[in-house]
Coordinates of C-alpha atoms in Angstrom, one line a residue:
Chain A
X1 CA 150.4 0.3 71.7
X2 CA 148.0 3.1 70.8
X3 CA 149.6 6.5 70.9
X4 CA 146.2 7.8 72.0
X5 CA 146.2 5.7 74.9
X6 CA 149.3 6.8 76.0
X7 CA 148.7 10.6 75.4
X8 CA 145.5 10.2 77.3
X9 CA 147.7 8.6 80.3
X10 CA 150.0 11.4 80.2
X11 CA 147.3 13.9 80.3
X12 CA 146.0 12.3 83.4
X13 CA 149.4 12.3 85.0
X14 CA 151.1 15.5 84.2
X15 CA 149.0 18.2 86.1
X16 CA 149.7 16.3 89.5
X17 CA 153.3 15.4 88.7
X18 CA 154.5 18.7 87.6
X19 CA 152.5 20.8 90.3
X20 CA 154.0 18.2 93.1
X21 CA 157.6 18.2 91.2
X22 CA 157.8 22.0 91.2
X23 CA 156.7 22.1 95.1
X24 CA 159.2 19.6 96.0
X25 CA 161.9 21.5 94.2
X26 CA 161.0 24.7 95.6
X27 CA 161.0 23.0 99.2
X28 CA 164.7 21.7 98.7
X29 CA 166.0 25.0 97.4
X30 CA 164.4 26.8 100.4
X31 CA 165.7 24.3 102.8
X32 CA 169.2 25.2 101.5
X33 CA 168.5 28.6 102.2
X34 CA 167.2 28.1 105.8
X35 CA 170.4 26.1 106.7
X36 CA 172.3 28.9 105.7
X37 CA 170.7 31.1 108.2
X38 CA 171.0 28.2 111.0
X39 CA 173.9 28.9 113.5
X40 CA 175.1 25.3 113.2
X41 CA 177.3 25.4 116.5
X42 CA 174.5 26.4 118.7
X43 CA 172.3 23.6 117.1
X44 CA 175.0 21.0 118.0
X45 CA 175.0 22.0 121.6
X46 CA 171.0 22.3 121.5
X47 CA 170.6 18.7 120.0
X48 CA 173.3 17.2 122.1
X49 CA 171.9 18.6 125.3
X50 CA 168.7 19.8 124.8
X51 CA 166.7 16.7 123.5
X52 CA 166.0 13.9 125.6
X53 CA 167.4 10.4 125.1
X54 CA 164.2 8.8 123.4
X55 CA 163.6 11.7 121.0
X56 CA 167.4 11.4 119.9
X57 CA 166.5 7.9 118.7
X58 CA 164.2 9.5 116.0
X59 CA 167.3 10.8 114.0
X60 CA 168.7 8.3 111.6
X61 CA 171.9 9.8 111.9
X62 CA 174.5 10.5 114.9
X63 CA 173.5 14.1 116.3
X64 CA 176.8 15.6 115.8
X65 CA 176.4 14.8 112.1
X66 CA 173.1 16.7 112.2
X67 CA 174.7 19.8 113.0
X68 CA 176.6 20.0 109.8
X69 CA 175.6 21.5 106.4
X70 CA 175.4 18.1 104.9
X71 CA 173.5 16.6 107.9
X72 CA 170.9 19.3 107.9
X73 CA 170.2 19.0 104.0
X74 CA 169.9 15.3 104.5
X75 CA 167.2 15.5 107.0
X76 CA 165.2 17.6 104.4
X77 CA 164.7 14.2 102.7
X78 CA 162.9 12.6 105.8
X79 CA 160.9 15.9 106.5
X80 CA 157.2 15.8 106.7
X81 CA 156.6 17.9 103.6
X82 CA 158.5 16.0 101.1
X83 CA 157.5 12.6 102.5
X84 CA 153.8 13.7 102.1
X85 CA 154.3 15.0 98.8
X86 CA 155.7 11.9 97.2
X87 CA 153.2 9.8 99.3
X88 CA 150.1 11.9 98.0
X89 CA 151.4 11.4 94.7
X90 CA 151.8 7.6 94.9
X91 CA 148.1 7.3 96.6
X92 CA 146.4 9.6 94.1
X93 CA 148.0 8.1 91.2
X94 CA 147.8 4.5 92.0
X95 CA 144.1 4.9 93.2
X96 CA 143.7 6.3 90.0
X97 CA 145.0 3.1 88.1
X98 CA 141.6 1.4 88.1
X99 CA 139.0 2.0 90.7
X100 CA 139.4 5.6 89.8
X101 CA 138.2 5.5 86.2
X102 CA 135.8 2.5 86.9
X103 CA 134.3 4.6 89.5
X104 CA 134.0 7.8 86.9
X105 CA 132.6 5.5 84.3
X106 CA 135.7 6.3 82.2
X107 CA 137.3 2.5 82.2
X108 CA 134.6 0.8 80.2
X109 CA 134.6 3.4 77.4
X110 CA 138.7 2.6 77.2
X111 CA 138.3 -1.2 77.4
X112 CA 135.7 -1.4 74.9
X113 CA 137.5 0.7 72.4
X114 CA 139.7 -1.9 71.5
X115 CA 142.1 -1.4 74.5
X116 CA 143.0 -4.4 76.1
X117 CA 143.5 -4.6 80.1
X118 CA 146.9 -5.3 80.0
X119 CA 148.0 -2.5 77.4
X120 CA 145.7 -0.1 79.6
X121 CA 147.6 -1.0 82.7
X122 CA 151.0 -0.7 81.2
X123 CA 150.1 2.6 79.7
X124 CA 149.2 3.8 83.3
X125 CA 152.1 2.1 85.1
X126 CA 154.6 3.3 82.5
X127 CA 153.6 6.7 82.7
X128 CA 153.0 7.1 86.5
X129 CA 156.6 5.2 87.0
X130 CA 158.5 7.9 84.8
X131 CA 156.8 10.8 86.9
X132 CA 157.9 9.3 89.9
X133 CA 161.4 9.3 88.5
X134 CA 160.9 13.0 87.8
X135 CA 159.2 13.7 91.1
X136 CA 162.3 12.1 93.0
X137 CA 164.6 14.1 91.0
X138 CA 163.1 17.3 91.4
X139 CA 163.9 17.4 95.1
X140 CA 167.5 16.8 93.9
X141 CA 167.5 19.4 91.5
X142 CA 166.1 22.2 94.2
X143 CA 169.2 21.1 96.3
X144 CA 171.6 21.2 93.4
X145 CA 170.2 24.6 92.5
X146 CA 170.6 25.7 96.4
X147 CA 174.1 24.4 96.9
X148 CA 174.7 26.3 93.5
X149 CA 173.6 29.8 94.6
X150 CA 173.7 29.6 98.3
X151 CA 176.9 29.5 100.2
X152 CA 176.9 27.5 103.3
X153 CA 180.2 28.3 104.7
X154 CA 181.7 25.0 103.6
X155 CA 181.3 22.9 100.2
X156 CA 178.4 20.2 99.9
X157 CA 178.7 18.0 96.9
X158 CA 175.1 17.5 95.5
X159 CA 176.0 14.1 94.4
X160 CA 176.0 13.0 98.1
X161 CA 172.3 13.2 97.6
X162 CA 171.6 10.8 94.7
X163 CA 171.4 7.8 97.1
X164 CA 168.3 9.8 98.8
X165 CA 166.9 10.3 95.4
X166 CA 167.0 6.5 94.7
X167 CA 165.8 5.5 98.0
X168 CA 163.0 8.4 97.8
X169 CA 161.9 6.8 94.7
X170 CA 161.9 3.2 95.7
X171 CA 159.8 3.8 98.9
X172 CA 157.4 5.9 96.4
X173 CA 157.2 3.4 93.7
X174 CA 156.6 0.5 96.5
X175 CA 153.6 2.7 97.7
X176 CA 152.3 3.1 94.0
X177 CA 152.6 -0.2 93.4
X178 CA 150.7 -1.3 96.6
X179 CA 147.9 1.3 95.8
X180 CA 147.8 0.1 92.3
X181 CA 147.3 -3.8 93.6
X182 CA 144.0 -2.2 95.9
X183 CA 142.9 -0.2 93.3
X184 CA 142.6 -3.3 90.8
X185 CA 140.7 -5.0 93.4
X186 CA 138.2 -2.1 94.2
X187 CA 135.3 -0.6 92.5
X188 CA 135.4 2.9 94.2
X189 CA 138.4 5.1 94.6
X190 CA 137.3 6.6 98.0
X191 CA 137.7 3.1 99.6
X192 CA 141.0 2.2 97.8
X193 CA 142.3 5.5 99.2
X194 CA 141.0 4.7 102.6
X195 CA 142.5 1.6 102.8
X196 CA 145.9 2.4 101.5
X197 CA 145.7 5.2 104.0
X198 CA 145.1 3.0 106.9
X199 CA 147.9 0.6 106.0
X200 CA 150.1 3.8 105.7
X201 CA 149.3 5.0 109.0
X202 CA 149.8 1.9 110.7
X203 CA 153.3 1.4 108.7
X204 CA 154.7 4.8 109.8
X205 CA 153.6 4.2 113.7
X206 CA 155.5 0.8 113.4
X207 CA 158.5 2.9 112.1
X208 CA 158.5 5.3 115.0
X209 CA 158.0 2.5 117.7
X210 CA 160.9 0.5 116.1
X211 CA 163.2 3.8 116.4
X212 CA 162.0 4.7 120.0
X213 CA 161.5 1.1 121.6
X214 CA 163.8 -1.7 122.3
X215 CA 161.8 -3.5 119.7
X216 CA 164.0 -2.7 116.7
X217 CA 162.7 -5.8 114.7
X218 CA 159.3 -3.9 114.2
X219 CA 161.4 -2.2 111.5
X220 CA 161.2 -5.4 109.4
X221 CA 157.6 -5.2 109.3
X222 CA 157.4 -1.6 107.8
X223 CA 158.1 -0.6 104.4
X224 CA 159.2 2.5 106.1
X225 CA 162.1 0.6 107.3
X226 CA 163.8 0.6 104.3
X227 CA 163.0 4.4 103.8
X228 CA 166.6 5.9 104.9
X229 CA 167.4 8.4 102.7
X230 CA 169.2 10.8 105.2
X231 CA 171.1 7.8 106.5
X232 CA 172.3 6.7 103.1
X233 CA 173.7 10.5 102.4
X234 CA 176.1 9.8 105.1
X235 CA 177.3 6.6 104.0
X236 CA 180.8 6.7 102.5
X237 CA 180.4 4.3 99.5
X238 CA 179.7 4.9 95.9
X239 CA 176.2 6.1 95.6
X240 CA 174.8 3.1 93.6
X241 CA 175.6 1.1 96.5
X242 CA 172.1 2.6 97.7
X243 CA 170.5 0.3 95.2
X244 CA 171.0 -2.5 97.8
X245 CA 169.0 -0.8 100.4
X246 CA 166.5 0.1 97.7
X247 CA 166.2 -3.3 96.0
X248 CA 163.5 -4.8 98.3
X249 CA 161.4 -1.7 97.8
X250 CA 161.4 -2.0 94.1
X251 CA 161.1 -5.8 94.1
X252 CA 157.9 -5.2 96.5
X253 CA 156.6 -2.6 94.1
X254 CA 157.4 -5.3 91.3
X255 CA 155.4 -8.0 92.9
X256 CA 152.5 -5.8 93.5
X257 CA 152.4 -4.6 89.8
X258 CA 152.5 -8.3 88.7
X259 CA 150.0 -9.1 90.9
X260 CA 147.8 -6.2 89.7
X261 CA 148.0 -7.2 86.0
X262 CA 146.8 -10.6 87.1
X263 CA 143.9 -9.2 89.4
X264 CA 143.0 -6.8 86.8
X265 CA 142.8 -9.4 83.9
X266 CA 140.6 -11.8 85.7
X267 CA 137.9 -9.4 87.3
X268 CA 134.6 -8.1 86.4
X269 CA 134.3 -4.5 85.8
X270 CA 130.5 -3.9 86.9
X271 CA 128.2 -1.1 85.7
X272 CA 128.6 2.3 87.1
X273 CA 126.2 2.8 89.8
Chain B
X1 CA 117.8 -14.9 49.6
X2 CA 120.1 -16.7 52.0
X3 CA 119.8 -16.0 55.7
X4 CA 123.0 -14.3 57.1
X5 CA 125.3 -16.0 59.7
X6 CA 124.9 -14.5 63.3
X7 CA 127.4 -11.9 64.0
X8 CA 127.0 -12.7 67.7
X9 CA 125.5 -14.9 69.8
X10 CA 125.5 -16.7 73.1
X11 CA 125.1 -20.3 74.3
X12 CA 123.9 -21.5 77.7
X13 CA 125.3 -18.2 79.0
X14 CA 124.9 -18.2 82.6
X15 CA 126.4 -15.5 85.3
X16 CA 126.2 -16.0 89.1
X17 CA 127.3 -13.6 91.6
X18 CA 127.5 -16.0 94.6
X19 CA 123.9 -17.5 95.1
X20 CA 122.3 -14.8 93.1
X21 CA 122.0 -16.2 89.4
X22 CA 121.9 -13.0 87.2
X23 CA 121.7 -14.9 83.8
X24 CA 120.7 -18.4 83.4
X25 CA 121.5 -20.6 80.3
X26 CA 120.7 -17.6 77.8
X27 CA 120.9 -18.8 74.5
X28 CA 120.5 -16.1 71.4
X29 CA 121.7 -14.7 68.7
X30 CA 121.8 -11.5 66.3
X31 CA 122.4 -11.6 62.4
X32 CA 123.7 -8.5 60.3
X33 CA 120.9 -6.2 59.3
X34 CA 118.9 -7.0 62.1
X35 CA 117.7 -5.0 65.4
X36 CA 117.0 -7.2 68.7
X37 CA 115.2 -5.5 71.2
X38 CA 115.9 -6.6 74.5
X39 CA 113.1 -6.2 77.1
X40 CA 113.0 -7.2 80.8
X41 CA 112.0 -5.5 84.2
X42 CA 114.7 -4.1 86.5
X43 CA 117.3 -6.9 87.3
X44 CA 116.1 -9.3 84.6
X45 CA 119.9 -9.4 83.5
X46 CA 119.9 -7.2 80.6
X47 CA 122.9 -5.3 81.4
X48 CA 124.8 -8.6 82.6
X49 CA 124.0 -10.0 79.1
X50 CA 125.3 -6.9 77.2
X51 CA 128.4 -6.3 79.3
X52 CA 129.5 -9.9 78.9
X53 CA 128.9 -9.4 75.0
X54 CA 131.4 -6.1 75.6
X55 CA 133.9 -8.4 77.2
X56 CA 133.5 -6.6 80.8
X57 CA 132.1 -9.3 83.0
X58 CA 133.2 -12.9 82.6
X59 CA 130.7 -15.8 82.3
X60 CA 130.4 -18.3 85.1
X61 CA 129.6 -21.2 82.5
X62 CA 128.5 -20.8 78.7
X63 CA 129.9 -18.9 75.9
X64 CA 129.4 -15.4 74.1
X65 CA 130.9 -14.6 71.0
X66 CA 131.0 -11.7 68.3
X67 CA 132.5 -12.6 64.8
X68 CA 133.5 -16.0 66.6
X69 CA 135.5 -14.5 69.0
X70 CA 134.9 -15.8 72.5
X71 CA 134.2 -12.2 74.6
X72 CA 136.0 -12.7 77.7
X73 CA 139.2 -14.6 76.3
X74 CA 139.7 -12.2 73.2
X75 CA 138.3 -8.8 74.0
X76 CA 140.4 -6.6 71.9
X77 CA 139.5 -8.8 68.6
X78 CA 135.8 -8.6 69.8
X79 CA 136.1 -4.8 69.9
X80 CA 137.0 -4.5 66.2
X81 CA 133.6 -6.0 65.5
X82 CA 131.4 -4.1 68.3
X83 CA 130.8 -1.0 69.5
X84 CA 129.2 -0.7 73.1
X85 CA 127.0 2.1 74.8
X86 CA 126.7 1.6 78.5
X87 CA 123.4 2.0 80.4
X88 CA 125.2 4.7 82.6
X89 CA 127.0 7.3 80.5
X90 CA 129.4 9.3 82.3
X91 CA 132.4 9.9 79.8
X92 CA 135.4 11.9 80.6
X93 CA 134.2 14.6 82.7
X94 CA 137.2 17.1 82.3
X95 CA 137.3 17.0 78.3
X96 CA 135.1 18.5 75.9
X97 CA 133.1 16.7 73.6
X98 CA 135.2 17.1 70.8
X99 CA 138.2 16.0 72.8
X100 CA 135.8 12.9 73.8
X101 CA 135.0 12.1 70.4
X102 CA 138.8 12.2 69.2
X103 CA 140.2 10.4 72.0
X104 CA 137.5 7.3 71.4
X105 CA 137.6 7.7 67.7
X106 CA 141.1 7.5 67.6
X107 CA 141.4 4.6 70.2
X108 CA 138.6 2.5 68.4
X109 CA 139.8 0.2 65.6
X110 CA 136.6 1.3 63.9
X111 CA 136.5 4.9 65.0
X112 CA 135.7 7.5 62.9
X113 CA 136.3 10.9 64.4
X114 CA 134.8 13.0 61.4
X115 CA 131.7 11.1 61.0
X116 CA 131.2 11.2 64.9
X117 CA 131.5 15.0 65.0
X118 CA 129.4 15.3 61.9
X119 CA 126.7 13.1 63.8
X120 CA 126.8 15.1 66.9
X121 CA 126.6 18.5 64.9
X122 CA 123.5 17.0 63.4
X123 CA 122.3 16.4 66.8
X124 CA 122.9 19.8 67.7
X125 CA 125.4 19.2 70.2
X126 CA 128.0 22.0 71.6
X127 CA 131.0 20.1 71.3
X128 CA 133.0 23.0 73.1
X129 CA 131.3 22.4 76.4
X130 CA 133.1 20.0 79.0
X131 CA 131.4 17.0 79.8
X132 CA 130.8 17.8 83.3
X133 CA 129.1 21.0 82.3
X134 CA 126.8 19.2 80.2
X135 CA 123.3 17.8 80.9
X136 CA 122.9 13.7 81.1
X137 CA 120.8 14.1 77.8
X138 CA 123.9 15.7 76.0
X139 CA 126.4 13.3 77.5
X140 CA 124.0 10.4 76.2
X141 CA 123.7 12.2 72.9
X142 CA 127.6 12.6 72.8
X143 CA 128.0 8.7 73.7
X144 CA 125.6 7.7 71.0
X145 CA 127.4 10.0 68.4
X146 CA 130.5 8.1 69.2
X147 CA 129.2 4.7 68.9
X148 CA 126.7 5.1 66.1
X149 CA 129.6 6.5 64.0
X150 CA 132.0 3.4 64.3
X151 CA 132.7 1.2 61.4
X152 CA 131.7 -2.0 63.0
X153 CA 129.3 -4.8 62.1
X154 CA 127.4 -4.9 65.6
X155 CA 126.4 -2.1 68.2
X156 CA 125.5 -3.2 71.5
X157 CA 123.4 -0.4 73.5
X158 CA 122.2 -0.5 76.7
X159 CA 119.1 1.7 77.0
X160 CA 120.3 4.3 74.3
X161 CA 117.4 6.7 74.8
X162 CA 117.7 7.2 78.2
X163 CA 117.6 11.0 79.4
X164 CA 116.8 12.1 75.9
X165 CA 114.0 14.4 74.9
X166 CA 111.2 13.0 72.7
X167 CA 112.8 14.6 69.6
X168 CA 116.2 13.4 70.2
X169 CA 114.5 9.7 70.7
X170 CA 113.1 10.1 67.3
X171 CA 116.3 10.9 65.7
X172 CA 118.1 8.2 67.4
X173 CA 115.6 5.6 66.6
X174 CA 115.7 6.6 62.8
X175 CA 119.2 6.6 63.0
X176 CA 119.3 2.8 64.3
X177 CA 116.9 2.2 61.2
X178 CA 119.4 3.5 59.1
X179 CA 122.1 1.1 60.6
X180 CA 120.2 -1.8 60.3
X181 CA 119.3 -0.7 56.5
X182 CA 123.5 -0.5 56.3
X183 CA 123.5 -4.1 57.1
X184 CA 124.7 -3.6 60.7
X185 CA 123.5 -5.8 63.5
X186 CA 122.0 -3.7 66.7
X187 CA 121.1 -5.1 70.0
X188 CA 119.6 -2.8 72.3
X189 CA 117.7 -2.8 75.5
X190 CA 115.0 -0.4 76.7
X191 CA 112.0 0.1 79.2
X192 CA 110.0 1.8 76.6
X193 CA 108.1 -1.0 74.8
X194 CA 106.6 1.2 71.9
X195 CA 110.5 1.9 71.0
X196 CA 111.2 -1.4 70.8
X197 CA 108.1 -2.1 68.9
X198 CA 109.3 0.6 66.3
X199 CA 112.6 -0.4 65.7
X200 CA 112.9 -4.1 66.3
X201 CA 112.9 -7.2 64.0
X202 CA 113.1 -9.5 67.1
X203 CA 112.6 -8.9 70.7
X204 CA 113.8 -11.0 73.4
X205 CA 112.5 -10.8 77.1
X206 CA 114.5 -11.5 80.2
X207 CA 113.1 -12.1 83.5
X208 CA 114.8 -12.9 86.8
X209 CA 118.0 -14.0 84.2
X210 CA 115.9 -16.3 82.3
X211 CA 115.1 -15.8 78.4
X212 CA 111.6 -16.0 78.8
X213 CA 110.4 -15.0 75.1
X214 CA 112.4 -14.8 71.9
X215 CA 110.6 -14.1 68.8
X216 CA 110.4 -12.0 65.7
X217 CA 108.1 -8.8 65.9
X218 CA 106.4 -9.0 62.3
X219 CA 104.5 -12.0 63.7
X220 CA 103.3 -9.9 66.7
X221 CA 102.6 -6.9 64.2
X222 CA 100.1 -9.1 62.2
X223 CA 98.6 -10.4 65.4
X224 CA 95.4 -8.8 67.0
X225 CA 93.6 -8.8 70.1
X226 CA 89.8 -9.4 70.1
X227 CA 87.6 -8.5 72.9
X228 CA 84.1 -9.5 72.9
X229 CA 80.7 -9.6 75.0
X230 CA 78.2 -12.1 74.3
X231 CA 74.4 -11.2 74.5
X232 CA 72.5 -12.9 77.4
X233 CA 71.3 -15.7 75.6
X234 CA 75.2 -16.8 74.7
X235 CA 76.8 -16.0 77.7
X236 CA 78.7 -19.0 79.6
X237 CA 79.6 -20.8 76.6
X238 CA 81.9 -19.9 73.2
X239 CA 81.5 -21.9 70.2
X240 CA 85.1 -23.2 69.8
X241 CA 86.9 -20.9 66.9
X242 CA 88.1 -22.3 63.6
X243 CA 91.4 -24.4 63.6
X244 CA 94.6 -22.2 64.1
X245 CA 96.4 -20.6 66.9
X246 CA 94.3 -18.8 68.8
X247 CA 94.6 -17.9 72.6
X248 CA 91.2 -17.8 74.2
X249 CA 90.6 -16.7 77.7
X250 CA 87.2 -15.9 79.5
X251 CA 86.8 -12.7 81.6
X252 CA 83.9 -13.5 83.0
X253 CA 80.2 -12.3 82.9
X254 CA 80.0 -13.1 78.9
X255 CA 83.2 -11.6 78.2
X256 CA 86.0 -13.2 76.2
X257 CA 89.4 -12.0 75.1
X258 CA 91.2 -13.7 72.1
X259 CA 94.5 -13.3 70.4
X260 CA 94.8 -14.3 66.9
X261 CA 98.1 -14.5 64.7
X262 CA 95.9 -13.0 61.9
X263 CA 92.6 -12.0 60.8
X264 CA 91.5 -14.7 58.7
X265 CA 88.2 -14.7 56.6
X266 CA 86.9 -17.9 58.4
X267 CA 87.8 -16.1 61.9
X268 CA 85.8 -12.9 60.8
X269 CA 83.0 -15.4 59.8
X270 CA 82.8 -17.5 63.1
X271 CA 82.7 -14.0 64.8
X272 CA 80.1 -12.7 62.8
X273 CA 78.3 -16.3 63.7
X274 CA 78.5 -15.4 67.6
X275 CA 75.7 -13.6 69.6
X276 CA 77.8 -10.5 69.9
X277 CA 76.6 -7.6 71.8
X278 CA 79.8 -5.7 71.8
X279 CA 83.3 -6.5 70.0
X280 CA 86.8 -4.8 70.1
X281 CA 89.6 -5.4 67.5
X282 CA 92.8 -4.1 67.7
X283 CA 96.5 -5.0 67.1
X284 CA 98.4 -7.0 69.4
X285 CA 100.9 -4.7 71.2
X286 CA 104.3 -5.6 72.3
X287 CA 102.9 -4.8 75.8
X288 CA 100.4 -7.5 76.0
X289 CA 103.4 -10.0 74.9
X290 CA 105.5 -8.4 77.6
X291 CA 102.9 -8.5 80.2
X292 CA 102.2 -12.3 79.5
X293 CA 105.9 -13.4 79.2
X294 CA 106.8 -11.8 82.6
X295 CA 103.4 -12.9 84.6
X296 CA 104.4 -16.6 83.5
X297 CA 104.4 -19.0 86.4
X298 CA 108.4 -19.9 87.0
X299 CA 109.0 -23.3 86.0

């Protein structure tokens, strides 16, 4: 493996990875501070009597647990902001695996400079995989710092959030793997992002419908069905048990990435238009 | 002097995209110290051929080899012997020229960063400028500085002088001549016939995916075109020229056009014997050959 290739992959990844990690960490830190400002007693009453039943089904944990410091903090992991941040990272980096550099006319330079296709993709996936771990952990670091500095009235262990880290990482890596597969097929990055975005929207809708309707089985059709970081925070089991819930996501990502190597190895690389 | 073995060759190389045949049973080779010019109209299959040699496209059938390595099965080994310049040079837009030369020079097994930088400076490139702020000509020069500095026996260049000003073109063509003197083989495609004529030892003409012509240019350089108009008394008939390869065509109204491989004394004597009213003798340019080849009826 060539050092220059790995350095190049690192250079391509770090600005977005570092930026999103900082945002995610800041968001979770701020969330701890916001929780410290909320009157949890009043919130509990509102959630129990103020929300209509279908909306209550949207919560992954019982409402009486939501109105606790641990419950509130666990909800941060399924909030729109962190979910969008990790999804943006997965789609941005995944689409830049092959169709991005192919579209920009960079890929042909790398692949005619003695870099094998598998070597190129390995460097891309390995560096992006490392950043995905850092990104998932940055949220936990934000929570940990918040709990260190801010008093929530009752003790909350930051270790309770490790299952959420693992589950978030698994979901992000699954989406990354899928995007890489689409990227290895495609010629233009914008088409890769468009296709993955459409699939993402459908999967998200399936998750919401599965939650709010009697058709709970729909959750089995979407990868968001395995995305349950808030629920995992509340399970009384060793934190490594969360791997059981995340394993299908990681296995899916592995299948997508293996497929990506096969597709990339066999495909033609057309001239830049 | 023994003829060196080819460094790269293709055999019955074919590439199909569905029903479209981009390249059809193309067989050719290039030897060390030889410049092979590749001509053909747009869509003739030149880029397809060069990208197959670069290992970027899989042939539908036939083989393409460089230094005896199959270009599709062993691209990494092929690239140890080959430098490739794509037709549309984009490069890494967020990097400076120097960073591009360093990245590619460090990656390529035959890379030589200091030689590439020296070549770029000789071509008056501002290496501190980011690629996305450089003109297309500057990007082309930057790419050429990398490719031409590689320590490899074969360069495959897809329109290397595109986007270059006349002075830069001259410099690049001069550099290609130097590379040939160093014993390197160069395959390059171009739409500028005069460039191919200046630099190439042999020329290949592709048309609609078929290799229509492959031959040395020194033969062409010795050939002449003779245009003559006979006086009224001789119009309508032309005494047969002396034996030898000679292409004769009537242009009507007593005008004739001949293409001859050499100006032999017997040919000049034959010309002198004709009732000629007007005669023009000029070297046969590559353009004539090219037009004749691409205007051939399809078999």
